[in-house]
Structures are given as C-alpha cells and as structure tokens.
Amino acid sequence: MAPPTVHRSSPRPTTTTTTTATVPAIAAARKRDALPAAIEVRQATVAPTSVPPYASACSGTVRYSSACSCIGVTPKTTTVAAPTKTVTSTVTVTGGSPSPAPTFLLRLVDSGLVYNGVPLDGTFGTTDDGDGELVGFNGDAGANAAYFTLNVAGNLVMLVNGYIGYQDPGQTEELLHFNPPATVVTSAEVPAVCSIVGGALKCATDGNSIFVLCPGFAVTDDLFLVSVVQAGCTAVTIDAIMVP
C-alpha cells in the first residue's frame, strides 16, 4: 500500500540579512561654546593701521588686509564632495524553525528478520509507547506508519508530537527514545544527530551509530542505536521514504 499523501505548510524560516549602504558622514553635534581641551581660544583679529615695507604693492590698509588682490590673484571657489561612510547592518527575522528535510516514513530493508511470523523487510516504523516514545518495527504497512522529519539541528523529529530522538549520556547500547526538545535539554540527554545518505537514515549519539533490532527483547520490536552489535540483535538498514 502506498504511503498516504500529507500536505503540510512549513514554518517560516529564520533569516539573517546583511545590508550595506553608503550615506553622508555627519559630524557629531557640539555646543558652539564647547571647545576641546587641546584647542585654545582664538585671538581677536586686529585691523592693520599701516602697511609694512614688504607689502608696498598694496595701496592702503584695506588692500593690505586682502593682500592677494594686490598681485592680481582673484579668489576661486572649489567645491569638495561631502565625505561618506559605509554602514553595515544585520537584521535577523525569526519565523520558526524550518525543516531542511521533507516528511518521510521509515522502512526496514535487507534485515532478514521475522517477527511473530511476519517478515519485517519492507514494513514501516510506527510509534510505540514503551519506555517513553519509541520507534517500533512490528510488521506494519505504510498506512500505519509514523511520520518523521529532520529539524535544523539534524534531530529526528516524530511529527505526531514534535518529540526528538535521544539517548542517555554514556550508553553504548540503548533504545532510541523520544522526548520534547526542552526536556532533552533540561535533562542533559544526548539528541540524535541524523542525516539521509543515499536514501537511508543515519543517526549518531555519543559514538552510537548502528541501528539494530532485537526481536524478543520486549513485547514490541523497537529500534536501538548502538556502538557494538550484541548477540540476539541484528544491524539493520532503514530507508527514508519521502512523503509527497
């Protein structure tokens, strides 16, 4: 049976935008009577009462006050472009955490396992409620499958409740549990970091990176993440089947 079609709207992503603009430089405002300590008050201008010998070309004190005109130099106005400065601003817009991966189902392949007389290859993972939320492979078809995605941190998210996969720290073989993200953080649990490689789901926590099933270990056949495959367990491959 083909997996059911599910349409979900993705939340708006968190976006960081950097904007660069060139604007006129504006000097800092200063009171007219406030002078820097290093600058002395300017002396008062004294009008000349006589023309010294070296300025004999000037015919009087008025022309001496504007000596350049005495030798035929006329004033010239030069317009200088206003100074500019570059301002860079960074704006962060938060609108939720996008999922870099689409919604998918978990399908068991190439395990050779049989559970309660049912070959498990080609069957789908479901949500089991054992020691917390778990992923079980109990011979279910796609119509009963649980839906998953990956969040921006690469955590495996169980869509029915938003829980993420985790394990307790320091464990070398343990079931892959699911809890609310806030609980995983406050309890110092180790979230599974996952990716989809060649169509198969890969996850790791504290050195554990092998998916195994151990039929007969408990009432349901739930998924473990281990570093070493123990007797009675089988390493398995889990394909991520994308949901349109």
PDB file of C-alpha atoms in Angstrom:
ATOM      1  CA  MET A   1       0.000   0.000   0.000  1.00  0.00           C
ATOM      2  CA  ALA A   2       1.372   3.386  -0.973  1.00  0.00           C
ATOM      3  CA  PRO A   3       2.014   5.839   1.892  1.00  0.00           C
ATOM      4  CA  PRO A   4      -0.807   8.344   2.359  1.00  0.00           C
ATOM      5  CA  THR A   5      -0.342  11.796   0.924  1.00  0.00           C
ATOM      6  CA  VAL A   6       0.151  14.509   3.502  1.00  0.00           C
ATOM      7  CA  HIS A   7       0.434  18.230   2.807  1.00  0.00           C
ATOM      8  CA  ARG A   8       1.978  20.369   5.487  1.00  0.00           C
ATOM      9  CA  SER A   9       2.917  24.000   5.405  1.00  0.00           C
ATOM     10  CA  SER A  10       6.484  24.599   6.503  1.00  0.00           C
ATOM     11  CA  PRO A  11       7.022  27.313   9.129  1.00  0.00           C
ATOM     12  CA  ARG A  12       8.727  30.480   8.040  1.00  0.00           C
ATOM     13  CA  PRO A  13      12.498  30.133   8.311  1.00  0.00           C
ATOM     14  CA  THR A  14      14.859  32.208  10.414  1.00  0.00           C
ATOM     15  CA  THR A  15      16.656  34.564   8.036  1.00  0.00           C
ATOM     16  CA  THR A  16      19.680  36.791   8.586  1.00  0.00           C
ATOM     17  CA  THR A  17      20.043  39.674   6.111  1.00  0.00           C
ATOM     18  CA  THR A  18      23.106  41.935   5.881  1.00  0.00           C
ATOM     19  CA  THR A  19      22.531  45.348   4.271  1.00  0.00           C
ATOM     20  CA  THR A  20      25.342  47.705   3.242  1.00  0.00           C
ATOM     21  CA  ALA A  21      24.637  51.363   2.439  1.00  0.00           C
ATOM     22  CA  THR A  22      26.771  54.443   1.762  1.00  0.00           C
ATOM     23  CA  VAL A  23      25.491  57.579   3.497  1.00  0.00           C
ATOM     24  CA  PRO A  24      26.841  61.124   4.059  1.00  0.00           C
ATOM     25  CA  ALA A  25      29.073  61.439   7.095  1.00  0.00           C
ATOM     26  CA  ILE A  26      27.537  63.621   9.777  1.00  0.00           C
ATOM     27  CA  ALA A  27      29.757  65.252  12.324  1.00  0.00           C
ATOM     28  CA  ALA A  28      28.838  64.791  15.929  1.00  0.00           C
ATOM     29  CA  ALA A  29      26.806  67.685  17.279  1.00  0.00           C
ATOM     30  CA  ARG A  30      28.672  70.004  19.643  1.00  0.00           C
ATOM     31  CA  LYS A  31      27.618  73.057  21.572  1.00  0.00           C
ATOM     32  CA  ARG A  32      29.080  76.199  20.000  1.00  0.00           C
ATOM     33  CA  ASP A  33      30.800  77.171  23.215  1.00  0.00           C
ATOM     34  CA  ALA A  34      32.246  73.737  23.900  1.00  0.00           C
ATOM     35  CA  LEU A  35      35.850  73.520  22.757  1.00  0.00           C
ATOM     36  CA  PRO A  36      38.193  70.537  23.036  1.00  0.00           C
ATOM     37  CA  ALA A  37      40.789  70.945  25.758  1.00  0.00           C
ATOM     38  CA  ALA A  38      43.619  70.823  23.187  1.00  0.00           C
ATOM     39  CA  ILE A  39      42.345  73.860  21.267  1.00  0.00           C
ATOM     40  CA  GLU A  40      42.963  77.333  22.569  1.00  0.00           C
ATOM     41  CA  VAL A  41      40.514  80.160  22.176  1.00  0.00           C
ATOM     42  CA  ARG A  42      41.290  82.100  19.002  1.00  0.00           C
ATOM     43  CA  GLN A  43      42.794  85.547  19.447  1.00  0.00           C
ATOM     44  CA  ALA A  44      40.778  88.583  18.377  1.00  0.00           C
ATOM     45  CA  THR A  45      41.542  89.988  14.900  1.00  0.00           C
ATOM     46  CA  VAL A  46      43.339  93.306  14.887  1.00  0.00           C
ATOM     47  CA  ALA A  47      42.803  95.596  11.915  1.00  0.00           C
ATOM     48  CA  PRO A  48      46.127  96.927  10.496  1.00  0.00           C
ATOM     49  CA  THR A  49      46.811 100.665  10.802  1.00  0.00           C
ATOM     50  CA  SER A  50      49.852 100.824   8.449  1.00  0.00           C
ATOM     51  CA  VAL A  51      51.351  98.943   5.505  1.00  0.00           C
ATOM     52  CA  PRO A  52      54.752  97.309   6.112  1.00  0.00           C
ATOM     53  CA  PRO A  53      57.533  97.746   3.502  1.00  0.00           C
ATOM     54  CA  TYR A  54      57.270  94.153   2.187  1.00  0.00           C
ATOM     55  CA  ALA A  55      53.634  94.875   1.189  1.00  0.00           C
ATOM     56  CA  SER A  56      54.320  98.143  -0.643  1.00  0.00           C
ATOM     57  CA  ALA A  57      52.374  96.854  -3.654  1.00  0.00           C
ATOM     58  CA  CYS A  58      49.217  97.417  -1.612  1.00  0.00           C
ATOM     59  CA  SER A  59      47.960 100.989  -1.804  1.00  0.00           C
ATOM     60  CA  GLY A  60      46.404 101.039   1.626  1.00  0.00           C
ATOM     61  CA  THR A  61      45.450  99.119   4.728  1.00  0.00           C
ATOM     62  CA  VAL A  62      42.204  97.829   3.194  1.00  0.00           C
ATOM     63  CA  ARG A  63      44.030  96.267   0.260  1.00  0.00           C
ATOM     64  CA  TYR A  64      46.738  95.021   2.619  1.00  0.00           C
ATOM     65  CA  SER A  65      44.025  93.142   4.521  1.00  0.00           C
ATOM     66  CA  SER A  66      43.372  91.295   1.264  1.00  0.00           C
ATOM     67  CA  ALA A  67      46.953  91.064   0.062  1.00  0.00           C
ATOM     68  CA  CYS A  68      46.398  88.525  -2.698  1.00  0.00           C
ATOM     69  CA  SER A  69      44.402  91.020  -4.713  1.00  0.00           C
ATOM     70  CA  CYS A  70      47.423  93.318  -4.734  1.00  0.00           C
ATOM     71  CA  ILE A  71      49.328  90.970  -7.019  1.00  0.00           C
ATOM     72  CA  GLY A  72      46.387  90.180  -9.257  1.00  0.00           C
ATOM     73  CA  VAL A  73      45.225  86.903  -7.673  1.00  0.00           C
ATOM     74  CA  THR A  74      41.459  86.566  -7.781  1.00  0.00           C
ATOM     75  CA  PRO A  75      39.505  84.274  -5.472  1.00  0.00           C
ATOM     76  CA  LYS A  76      38.392  80.869  -6.756  1.00  0.00           C
ATOM     77  CA  THR A  77      35.711  78.658  -5.280  1.00  0.00           C
ATOM     78  CA  THR A  78      36.361  74.872  -5.135  1.00  0.00           C
ATOM     79  CA  THR A  79      33.518  72.504  -4.318  1.00  0.00           C
ATOM     80  CA  VAL A  80      34.599  69.377  -2.438  1.00  0.00           C
ATOM     81  CA  ALA A  81      32.389  66.294  -2.347  1.00  0.00           C
ATOM     82  CA  ALA A  82      30.897  65.615   1.048  1.00  0.00           C
ATOM     83  CA  PRO A  83      32.616  62.777   2.901  1.00  0.00           C
ATOM     84  CA  THR A  84      30.751  59.489   3.078  1.00  0.00           C
ATOM     85  CA  LYS A  85      30.833  56.450   5.300  1.00  0.00           C
ATOM     86  CA  THR A  86      29.685  52.850   4.807  1.00  0.00           C
ATOM     87  CA  VAL A  87      27.195  51.480   7.295  1.00  0.00           C
ATOM     88  CA  THR A  88      26.547  47.733   7.563  1.00  0.00           C
ATOM     89  CA  SER A  89      23.557  46.461   9.491  1.00  0.00           C
ATOM     90  CA  THR A  90      22.476  42.885  10.223  1.00  0.00           C
ATOM     91  CA  VAL A  91      18.795  42.067  10.649  1.00  0.00           C
ATOM     92  CA  THR A  92      17.514  38.717  11.934  1.00  0.00           C
ATOM     93  CA  VAL A  93      13.926  37.773  11.172  1.00  0.00           C
ATOM     94  CA  THR A  94      12.563  34.873  13.204  1.00  0.00           C
ATOM     95  CA  GLY A  95       9.573  32.990  11.915  1.00  0.00           C
ATOM     96  CA  GLY A  96      10.010  29.440  13.166  1.00  0.00           C
ATOM     97  CA  SER A  97      12.430  26.582  12.588  1.00  0.00           C
ATOM     98  CA  PRO A  98      12.359  25.236   9.041  1.00  0.00           C
ATOM     99  CA  SER A  99      12.874  21.563   8.267  1.00  0.00           C
ATOM    100  CA  PRO A 100      15.791  21.069   5.843  1.00  0.00           C
ATOM    101  CA  ALA A 101      14.400  17.601   5.014  1.00  0.00           C
ATOM    102  CA  PRO A 102      10.855  16.781   3.896  1.00  0.00           C
ATOM    103  CA  THR A 103       8.470  14.488   5.729  1.00  0.00           C
ATOM    104  CA  PHE A 104       9.326  10.813   5.433  1.00  0.00           C
ATOM    105  CA  LEU A 105       8.472   7.305   6.651  1.00  0.00           C
ATOM    106  CA  LEU A 106      10.951   4.732   7.978  1.00  0.00           C
ATOM    107  CA  ARG A 107      11.044   1.438   6.048  1.00  0.00           C
ATOM    108  CA  LEU A 108      13.125  -1.574   7.052  1.00  0.00           C
ATOM    109  CA  VAL A 109      15.207  -3.240   4.309  1.00  0.00           C
ATOM    110  CA  ASP A 110      17.721  -6.086   3.970  1.00  0.00           C
ATOM    111  CA  SER A 111      17.444  -7.303   7.568  1.00  0.00           C
ATOM    112  CA  GLY A 112      16.177 -10.844   7.005  1.00  0.00           C
ATOM    113  CA  LEU A 113      14.235 -10.562  10.283  1.00  0.00           C
ATOM    114  CA  VAL A 114      10.936 -12.268  11.006  1.00  0.00           C
ATOM    115  CA  TYR A 115       8.773 -11.115  13.916  1.00  0.00           C
ATOM    116  CA  ASN A 116       5.739 -13.101  15.077  1.00  0.00           C
ATOM    117  CA  GLY A 117       5.858 -14.976  11.783  1.00  0.00           C
ATOM    118  CA  VAL A 118       5.891 -11.771   9.701  1.00  0.00           C
ATOM    119  CA  PRO A 119       8.921 -10.885   7.539  1.00  0.00           C
ATOM    120  CA  LEU A 120       9.911  -7.377   8.556  1.00  0.00           C
ATOM    121  CA  ASP A 121      11.700  -6.225   5.416  1.00  0.00           C
ATOM    122  CA  GLY A 122       9.521  -3.730   3.561  1.00  0.00           C
ATOM    123  CA  THR A 123       7.460  -2.877   6.652  1.00  0.00           C
ATOM    124  CA  PHE A 124       7.325   0.525   8.308  1.00  0.00           C
ATOM    125  CA  GLY A 125       8.242   2.051  11.642  1.00  0.00           C
ATOM    126  CA  THR A 126       5.412   3.000  13.984  1.00  0.00           C
ATOM    127  CA  THR A 127       5.199   4.884  17.267  1.00  0.00           C
ATOM    128  CA  ASP A 128       5.457   2.550  20.267  1.00  0.00           C
ATOM    129  CA  ASP A 129       4.730   3.665  23.802  1.00  0.00           C
ATOM    130  CA  GLY A 130       7.085   1.595  25.895  1.00  0.00           C
ATOM    131  CA  ASP A 131       9.773   3.263  27.968  1.00  0.00           C
ATOM    132  CA  GLY A 132       8.622   6.609  26.623  1.00  0.00           C
ATOM    133  CA  GLU A 133       8.055   7.161  22.912  1.00  0.00           C
ATOM    134  CA  LEU A 134       9.927   4.683  20.701  1.00  0.00           C
ATOM    135  CA  VAL A 135      10.065   3.557  17.060  1.00  0.00           C
ATOM    136  CA  GLY A 136       8.826   0.005  16.576  1.00  0.00           C
ATOM    137  CA  PHE A 137       9.081  -2.352  13.610  1.00  0.00           C
ATOM    138  CA  ASN A 138       6.285  -4.816  14.179  1.00  0.00           C
ATOM    139  CA  GLY A 139       5.293  -5.752  10.633  1.00  0.00           C
ATOM    140  CA  ASP A 140       3.126  -2.689   9.888  1.00  0.00           C
ATOM    141  CA  ALA A 141       2.225  -1.477   6.414  1.00  0.00           C
ATOM    142  CA  GLY A 142       2.582   2.124   5.275  1.00  0.00           C
ATOM    143  CA  ALA A 143      -0.973   3.044   6.296  1.00  0.00           C
ATOM    144  CA  ASN A 144       0.039   2.683   9.972  1.00  0.00           C
ATOM    145  CA  ALA A 145       3.462   4.270   9.655  1.00  0.00           C
ATOM    146  CA  ALA A 146       4.697   7.157  11.793  1.00  0.00           C
ATOM    147  CA  TYR A 147       5.795  10.364  10.079  1.00  0.00           C
ATOM    148  CA  PHE A 148       9.202  11.929  10.682  1.00  0.00           C
ATOM    149  CA  THR A 149      11.339  14.845   9.579  1.00  0.00           C
ATOM    150  CA  LEU A 150      14.702  16.425  10.461  1.00  0.00           C
ATOM    151  CA  ASN A 151      14.895  19.814  12.134  1.00  0.00           C
ATOM    152  CA  VAL A 152      17.573  22.452  11.512  1.00  0.00           C
ATOM    153  CA  ALA A 153      19.880  20.765  14.041  1.00  0.00           C
ATOM    154  CA  GLY A 154      19.564  17.408  12.272  1.00  0.00           C
ATOM    155  CA  ASN A 155      17.479  15.889  15.063  1.00  0.00           C
ATOM    156  CA  LEU A 156      14.977  13.170  14.144  1.00  0.00           C
ATOM    157  CA  VAL A 157      11.516  14.608  14.819  1.00  0.00           C
ATOM    158  CA  MET A 158       8.410  12.473  15.400  1.00  0.00           C
ATOM    159  CA  LEU A 159       5.741  14.599  13.738  1.00  0.00           C
ATOM    160  CA  VAL A 160       2.764  13.293  15.716  1.00  0.00           C
ATOM    161  CA  ASN A 161       4.052  15.065  18.836  1.00  0.00           C
ATOM    162  CA  GLY A 162       7.153  17.069  17.854  1.00  0.00           C
ATOM    163  CA  TYR A 163       9.422  14.915  20.047  1.00  0.00           C
ATOM    164  CA  ILE A 164      13.075  14.407  19.064  1.00  0.00           C
ATOM    165  CA  GLY A 165      15.174  11.246  19.251  1.00  0.00           C
ATOM    166  CA  TYR A 166      17.734  10.976  22.059  1.00  0.00           C
ATOM    167  CA  GLN A 167      19.704   8.631  24.307  1.00  0.00           C
ATOM    168  CA  ASP A 168      21.056   8.901  27.830  1.00  0.00           C
ATOM    169  CA  PRO A 169      24.709  10.005  28.041  1.00  0.00           C
ATOM    170  CA  GLY A 170      27.381   7.334  28.352  1.00  0.00           C
ATOM    171  CA  GLN A 171      25.270   4.480  26.931  1.00  0.00           C
ATOM    172  CA  THR A 172      26.768   2.149  24.313  1.00  0.00           C
ATOM    173  CA  GLU A 173      23.550   0.289  23.547  1.00  0.00           C
ATOM    174  CA  GLU A 174      20.144   1.758  24.182  1.00  0.00           C
ATOM    175  CA  LEU A 175      16.731   2.188  22.643  1.00  0.00           C
ATOM    176  CA  LEU A 176      16.243   5.366  20.629  1.00  0.00           C
ATOM    177  CA  HIS A 177      13.883   7.342  22.860  1.00  0.00           C
ATOM    178  CA  PHE A 178      11.814  10.428  22.016  1.00  0.00           C
ATOM    179  CA  ASN A 179      11.039  13.390  24.261  1.00  0.00           C
ATOM    180  CA  PRO A 180      10.084  17.061  23.877  1.00  0.00           C
ATOM    181  CA  PRO A 181      13.139  19.116  22.843  1.00  0.00           C
ATOM    182  CA  ALA A 182      13.009  21.188  26.047  1.00  0.00           C
ATOM    183  CA  THR A 183      13.053  18.022  28.166  1.00  0.00           C
ATOM    184  CA  VAL A 184      16.050  16.661  26.267  1.00  0.00           C
ATOM    185  CA  VAL A 185      17.944  19.884  27.019  1.00  0.00           C
ATOM    186  CA  THR A 186      17.000  20.238  30.686  1.00  0.00           C
ATOM    187  CA  SER A 187      17.661  16.554  31.384  1.00  0.00           C
ATOM    188  CA  ALA A 188      21.111  16.723  29.727  1.00  0.00           C
ATOM    189  CA  GLU A 189      20.147  13.902  27.361  1.00  0.00           C
ATOM    190  CA  VAL A 190      22.023  13.409  24.082  1.00  0.00           C
ATOM    191  CA  PRO A 191      19.935  14.201  20.981  1.00  0.00           C
ATOM    192  CA  ALA A 192      20.475  12.014  17.937  1.00  0.00           C
ATOM    193  CA  VAL A 193      22.016  13.878  15.022  1.00  0.00           C
ATOM    194  CA  CYS A 194      20.768  12.413  11.772  1.00  0.00           C
ATOM    195  CA  SER A 195      21.017  12.751   8.019  1.00  0.00           C
ATOM    196  CA  ILE A 196      19.739  10.961   4.946  1.00  0.00           C
ATOM    197  CA  VAL A 197      22.539   9.393   2.934  1.00  0.00           C
ATOM    198  CA  GLY A 198      21.747   7.562  -0.290  1.00  0.00           C
ATOM    199  CA  GLY A 199      18.122   7.339   0.755  1.00  0.00           C
ATOM    200  CA  ALA A 200      18.943   5.707   4.104  1.00  0.00           C
ATOM    201  CA  LEU A 201      18.569   7.310   7.532  1.00  0.00           C
ATOM    202  CA  LYS A 202      21.810   7.641   9.514  1.00  0.00           C
ATOM    203  CA  CYS A 203      21.904   8.767  13.161  1.00  0.00           C
ATOM    204  CA  ALA A 204      24.529   9.063  15.904  1.00  0.00           C
ATOM    205  CA  THR A 205      24.721   9.840  19.643  1.00  0.00           C
ATOM    206  CA  ASP A 206      27.894   9.704  21.756  1.00  0.00           C
ATOM    207  CA  GLY A 207      29.575   7.182  19.452  1.00  0.00           C
ATOM    208  CA  ASN A 208      26.447   5.073  18.851  1.00  0.00           C
ATOM    209  CA  SER A 209      25.709   4.982  15.125  1.00  0.00           C
ATOM    210  CA  ILE A 210      24.405   1.467  14.325  1.00  0.00           C
ATOM    211  CA  PHE A 211      20.685   0.814  14.093  1.00  0.00           C
ATOM    212  CA  VAL A 212      19.751  -2.622  15.444  1.00  0.00           C
ATOM    213  CA  LEU A 213      16.604  -4.587  16.155  1.00  0.00           C
ATOM    214  CA  CYS A 214      16.460  -7.282  18.822  1.00  0.00           C
ATOM    215  CA  PRO A 215      13.254  -9.299  18.281  1.00  0.00           C
ATOM    216  CA  GLY A 216      12.142 -10.931  21.526  1.00  0.00           C
ATOM    217  CA  PHE A 217      13.869  -8.351  23.719  1.00  0.00           C
ATOM    218  CA  ALA A 218      10.499  -6.849  24.685  1.00  0.00           C
ATOM    219  CA  VAL A 219       6.821  -7.074  23.830  1.00  0.00           C
ATOM    220  CA  THR A 220       7.362  -4.816  20.839  1.00  0.00           C
ATOM    221  CA  ASP A 221      10.291  -4.846  18.403  1.00  0.00           C
ATOM    222  CA  ASP A 222      11.796  -1.398  18.954  1.00  0.00           C
ATOM    223  CA  LEU A 223      14.740   0.382  17.420  1.00  0.00           C
ATOM    224  CA  PHE A 224      18.128   0.562  19.187  1.00  0.00           C
ATOM    225  CA  LEU A 225      21.132   2.756  18.395  1.00  0.00           C
ATOM    226  CA  VAL A 226      24.395   1.068  19.483  1.00  0.00           C
ATOM    227  CA  SER A 227      28.152   1.111  19.039  1.00  0.00           C
ATOM    228  CA  VAL A 228      28.565  -2.700  19.012  1.00  0.00           C
ATOM    229  CA  VAL A 229      26.014  -5.280  17.834  1.00  0.00           C
ATOM    230  CA  GLN A 230      25.288  -7.711  20.672  1.00  0.00           C
ATOM    231  CA  ALA A 231      24.150 -11.336  20.426  1.00  0.00           C
ATOM    232  CA  GLY A 232      20.437 -11.617  19.670  1.00  0.00           C
ATOM    233  CA  CYS A 233      20.391  -8.344  17.766  1.00  0.00           C
ATOM    234  CA  THR A 234      20.750  -7.571  14.058  1.00  0.00           C
ATOM    235  CA  ALA A 235      22.150  -4.464  12.408  1.00  0.00           C
ATOM    236  CA  VAL A 236      19.554  -3.039  10.061  1.00  0.00           C
ATOM    237  CA  THR A 237      19.203  -0.512   7.266  1.00  0.00           C
ATOM    238  CA  ILE A 238      16.335   1.958   7.423  1.00  0.00           C
ATOM    239  CA  ASP A 239      15.268   3.767   4.286  1.00  0.00           C
ATOM    240  CA  ALA A 240      13.683   7.218   4.493  1.00  0.00           C
ATOM    241  CA  ILE A 241      10.644   7.096   2.216  1.00  0.00           C
ATOM    242  CA  MET A 242       9.690  10.639   1.251  1.00  0.00           C
ATOM    243  CA  VAL A 243       6.055  11.688   1.545  1.00  0.00           C
ATOM    244  CA  PRO A 244       4.881  13.931  -1.321  1.00  0.00           C
TER     245      PRO A 244
END
